Structures are given as C-alpha cells and as structure tokens.
PDB file of C-alpha atoms in Angstrom:
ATOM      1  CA  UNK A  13       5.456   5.109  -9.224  1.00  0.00           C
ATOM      2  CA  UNK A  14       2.318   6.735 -10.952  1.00  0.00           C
ATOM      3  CA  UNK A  15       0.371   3.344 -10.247  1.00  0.00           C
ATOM      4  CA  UNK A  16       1.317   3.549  -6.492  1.00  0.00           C
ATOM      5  CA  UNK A  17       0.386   6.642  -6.411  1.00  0.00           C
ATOM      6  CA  UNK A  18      -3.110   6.462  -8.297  1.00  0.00           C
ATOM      7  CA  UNK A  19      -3.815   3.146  -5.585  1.00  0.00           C
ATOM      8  CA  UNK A  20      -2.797   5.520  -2.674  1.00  0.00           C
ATOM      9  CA  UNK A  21      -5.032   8.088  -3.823  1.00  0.00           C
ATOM     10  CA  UNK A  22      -8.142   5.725  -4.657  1.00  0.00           C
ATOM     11  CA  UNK A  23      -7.313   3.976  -1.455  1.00  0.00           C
ATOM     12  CA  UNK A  24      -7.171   7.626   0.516  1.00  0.00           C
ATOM     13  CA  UNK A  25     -10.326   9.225  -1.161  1.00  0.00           C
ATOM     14  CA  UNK A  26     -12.314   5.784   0.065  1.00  0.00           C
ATOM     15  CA  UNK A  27     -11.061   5.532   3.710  1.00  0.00           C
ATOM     16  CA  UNK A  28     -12.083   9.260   4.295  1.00  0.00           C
ATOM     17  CA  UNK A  29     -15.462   8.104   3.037  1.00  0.00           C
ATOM     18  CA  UNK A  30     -15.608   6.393   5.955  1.00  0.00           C
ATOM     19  CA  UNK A  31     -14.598   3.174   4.231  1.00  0.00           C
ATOM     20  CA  UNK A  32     -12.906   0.598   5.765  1.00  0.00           C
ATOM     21  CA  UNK A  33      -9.771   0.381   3.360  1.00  0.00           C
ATOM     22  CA  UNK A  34      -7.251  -2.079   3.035  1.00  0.00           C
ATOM     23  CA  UNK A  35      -4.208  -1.321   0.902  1.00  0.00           C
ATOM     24  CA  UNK A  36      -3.072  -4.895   0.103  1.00  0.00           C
ATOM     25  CA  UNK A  37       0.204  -5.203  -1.503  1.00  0.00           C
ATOM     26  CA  UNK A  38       1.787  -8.398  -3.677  1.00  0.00           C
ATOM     27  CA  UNK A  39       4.556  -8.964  -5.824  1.00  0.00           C
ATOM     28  CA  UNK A  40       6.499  -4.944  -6.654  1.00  0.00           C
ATOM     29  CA  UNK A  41       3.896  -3.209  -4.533  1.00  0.00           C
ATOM     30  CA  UNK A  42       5.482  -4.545  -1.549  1.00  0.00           C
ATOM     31  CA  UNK A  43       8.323  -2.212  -2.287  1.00  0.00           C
ATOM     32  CA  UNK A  44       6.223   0.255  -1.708  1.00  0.00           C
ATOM     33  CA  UNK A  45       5.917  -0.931   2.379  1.00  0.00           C
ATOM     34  CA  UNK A  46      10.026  -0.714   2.754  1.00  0.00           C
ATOM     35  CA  UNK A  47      10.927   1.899   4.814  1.00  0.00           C
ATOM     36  CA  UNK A  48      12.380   4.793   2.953  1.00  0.00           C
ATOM     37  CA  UNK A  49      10.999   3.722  -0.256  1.00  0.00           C
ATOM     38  CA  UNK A  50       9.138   6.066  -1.246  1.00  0.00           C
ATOM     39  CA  UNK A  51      11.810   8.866  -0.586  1.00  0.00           C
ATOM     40  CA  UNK A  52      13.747   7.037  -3.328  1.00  0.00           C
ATOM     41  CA  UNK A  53      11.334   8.487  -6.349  1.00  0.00           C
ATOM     42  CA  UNK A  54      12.833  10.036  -9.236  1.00  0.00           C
ATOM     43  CA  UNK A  55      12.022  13.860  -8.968  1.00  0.00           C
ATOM     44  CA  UNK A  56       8.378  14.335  -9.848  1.00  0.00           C
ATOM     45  CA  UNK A  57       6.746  17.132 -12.261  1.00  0.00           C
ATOM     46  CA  UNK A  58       5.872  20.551 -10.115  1.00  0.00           C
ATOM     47  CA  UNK A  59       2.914  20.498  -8.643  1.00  0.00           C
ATOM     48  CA  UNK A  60       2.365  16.879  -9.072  1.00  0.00           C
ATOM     49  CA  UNK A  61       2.286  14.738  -5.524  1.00  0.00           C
ATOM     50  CA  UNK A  62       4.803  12.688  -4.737  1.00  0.00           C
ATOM     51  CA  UNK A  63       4.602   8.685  -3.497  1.00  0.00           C
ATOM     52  CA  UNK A  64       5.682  10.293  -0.395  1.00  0.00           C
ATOM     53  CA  UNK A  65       2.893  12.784   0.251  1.00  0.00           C
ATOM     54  CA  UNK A  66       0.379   9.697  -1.040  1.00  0.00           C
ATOM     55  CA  UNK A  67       1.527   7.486   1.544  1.00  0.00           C
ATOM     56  CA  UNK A  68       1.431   9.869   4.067  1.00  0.00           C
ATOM     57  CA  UNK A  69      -1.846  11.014   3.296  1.00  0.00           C
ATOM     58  CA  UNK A  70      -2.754   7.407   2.938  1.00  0.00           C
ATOM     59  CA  UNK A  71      -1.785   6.567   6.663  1.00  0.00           C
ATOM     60  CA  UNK A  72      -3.225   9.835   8.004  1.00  0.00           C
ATOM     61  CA  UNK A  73      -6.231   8.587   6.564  1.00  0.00           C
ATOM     62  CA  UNK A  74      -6.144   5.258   8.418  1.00  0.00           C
ATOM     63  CA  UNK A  75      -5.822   2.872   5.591  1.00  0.00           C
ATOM     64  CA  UNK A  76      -4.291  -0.545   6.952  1.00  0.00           C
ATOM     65  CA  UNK A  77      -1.224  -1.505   4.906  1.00  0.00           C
ATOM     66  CA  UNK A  78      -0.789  -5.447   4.255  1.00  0.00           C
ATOM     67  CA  UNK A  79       1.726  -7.608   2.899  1.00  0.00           C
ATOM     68  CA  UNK A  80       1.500 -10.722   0.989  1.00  0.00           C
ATOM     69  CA  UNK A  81       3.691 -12.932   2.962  1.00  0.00           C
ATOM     70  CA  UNK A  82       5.181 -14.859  -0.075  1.00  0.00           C
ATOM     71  CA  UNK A  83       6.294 -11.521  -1.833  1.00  0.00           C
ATOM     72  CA  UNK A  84       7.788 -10.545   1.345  1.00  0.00           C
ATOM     73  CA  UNK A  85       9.570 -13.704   1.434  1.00  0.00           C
ATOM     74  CA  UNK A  86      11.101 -13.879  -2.271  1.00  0.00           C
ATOM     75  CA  UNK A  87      12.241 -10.116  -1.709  1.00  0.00           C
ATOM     76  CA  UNK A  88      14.086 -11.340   1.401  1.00  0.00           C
ATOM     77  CA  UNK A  89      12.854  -8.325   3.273  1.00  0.00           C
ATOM     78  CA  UNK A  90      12.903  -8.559   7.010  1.00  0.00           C
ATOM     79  CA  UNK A  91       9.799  -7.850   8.973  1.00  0.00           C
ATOM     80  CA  UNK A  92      11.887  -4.161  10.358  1.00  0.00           C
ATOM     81  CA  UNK A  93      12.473  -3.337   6.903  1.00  0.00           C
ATOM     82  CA  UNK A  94       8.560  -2.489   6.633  1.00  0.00           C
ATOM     83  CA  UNK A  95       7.322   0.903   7.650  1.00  0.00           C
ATOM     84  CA  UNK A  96       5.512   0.286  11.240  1.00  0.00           C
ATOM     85  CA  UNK A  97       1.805   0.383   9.475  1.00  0.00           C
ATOM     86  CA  UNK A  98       2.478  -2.860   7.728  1.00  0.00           C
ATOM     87  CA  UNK A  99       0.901  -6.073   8.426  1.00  0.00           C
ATOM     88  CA  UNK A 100       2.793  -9.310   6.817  1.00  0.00           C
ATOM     89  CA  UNK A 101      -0.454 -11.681   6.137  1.00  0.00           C
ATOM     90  CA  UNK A 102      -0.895 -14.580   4.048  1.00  0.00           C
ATOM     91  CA  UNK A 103      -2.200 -15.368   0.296  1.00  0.00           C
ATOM     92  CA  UNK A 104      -5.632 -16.468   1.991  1.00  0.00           C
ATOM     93  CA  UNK A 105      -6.541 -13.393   3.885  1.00  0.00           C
ATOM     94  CA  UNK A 106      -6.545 -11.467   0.438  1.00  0.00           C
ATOM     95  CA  UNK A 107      -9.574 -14.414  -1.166  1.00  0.00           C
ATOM     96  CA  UNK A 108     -11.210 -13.781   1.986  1.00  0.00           C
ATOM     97  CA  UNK A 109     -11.054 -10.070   1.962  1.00  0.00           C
ATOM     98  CA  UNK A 110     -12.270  -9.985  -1.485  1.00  0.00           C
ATOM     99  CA  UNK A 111     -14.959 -12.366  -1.027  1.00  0.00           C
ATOM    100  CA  UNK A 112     -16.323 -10.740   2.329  1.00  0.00           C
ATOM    101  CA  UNK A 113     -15.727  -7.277   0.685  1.00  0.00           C
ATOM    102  CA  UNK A 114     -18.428  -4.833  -1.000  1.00  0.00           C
ATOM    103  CA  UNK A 115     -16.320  -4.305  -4.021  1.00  0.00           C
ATOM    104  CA  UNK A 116     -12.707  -3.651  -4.199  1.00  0.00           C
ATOM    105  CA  UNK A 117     -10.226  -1.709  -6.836  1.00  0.00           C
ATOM    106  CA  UNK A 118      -6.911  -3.253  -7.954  1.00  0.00           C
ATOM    107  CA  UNK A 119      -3.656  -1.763  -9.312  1.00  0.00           C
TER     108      UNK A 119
END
C-alpha cells in the first residue's frame, strides 16, 4: 500500500502541473485498478491518507489509469472487475510511452 500510494501522489502532484500523466500498472499494481480494492486497506495511521483518498484524488486530477494486458490476464480479472477509469492495453504501448515520453517515474 505505501508504494501505491507514493505513485498516486507523484502521479497526482504531476497531472495538476498540467502534465499529461499516465498511471501505468503491471504485475501487483493492477490490483490496485479492481474495483473496491482500495477500500480493502488495513487501517492506516491518523492523519495519514489512505489508497482510497490517493486514488480519488488521482482521478479527480485526470490521470489515465492503464493496464498491462498480460497481468490482467494471469490475475484472471475480467474487464468489469476494473474501476471504469481503466484502460486494458498491451506490453508495447508502455516501450512506446516511455520512449515518446519527457521522463517518467516508476514504482
């Protein structure tokens, strides 16, 4: 949780920079995509934020959410069991956005 958390945040503070800001997600991060996921964290400290209010303020912020399709596959998910925001994409499309981007963070 505290890594989701710290990507949602980097991934907020750059799309209300005006940043176009993709939140790509492989492997355990696309747990983080399953509906009602996030309302599944272990209690968090006071005043700390929870995965809930980071994904929240992630889509407010209008980060696009995308899926590697091959972690998607080997979870067995089903394309409803995402939340709405989303996007199952391919292996490729995450070389290309890295190679077309300015610079990019990973968790």
């Amino acid at each position: 949780p505290a890594t989701a958390r710290s990507a949602l945040m980097f991934a907020t503070i750059a799309a209300t920079a005006n940043s176009r800001t993709i939140l790509y997600c492989v492997q355990d991060g696309v747990d983080l995509m399953v509906k009602g996921a996030v309302d599944r964290e272990p209690d968090t400290k006071p005043g700390k934020p929870t995965l809930k209010q980071r994904l929240r303020e992630a889509v407010e912020s209008g980060i696009e959410f995308q899926v590697c399709s091959q972690s998607f596959a080997n979870k067995g998910l089903k394309e409803d069991d995402l939340i709405p925001q989303a996007k199952i994409t391919g292996a490729a499309t995450l070389i290309d956005l890295a190679l077309d981007s300015d610079g990019f963070l990973a968790f």
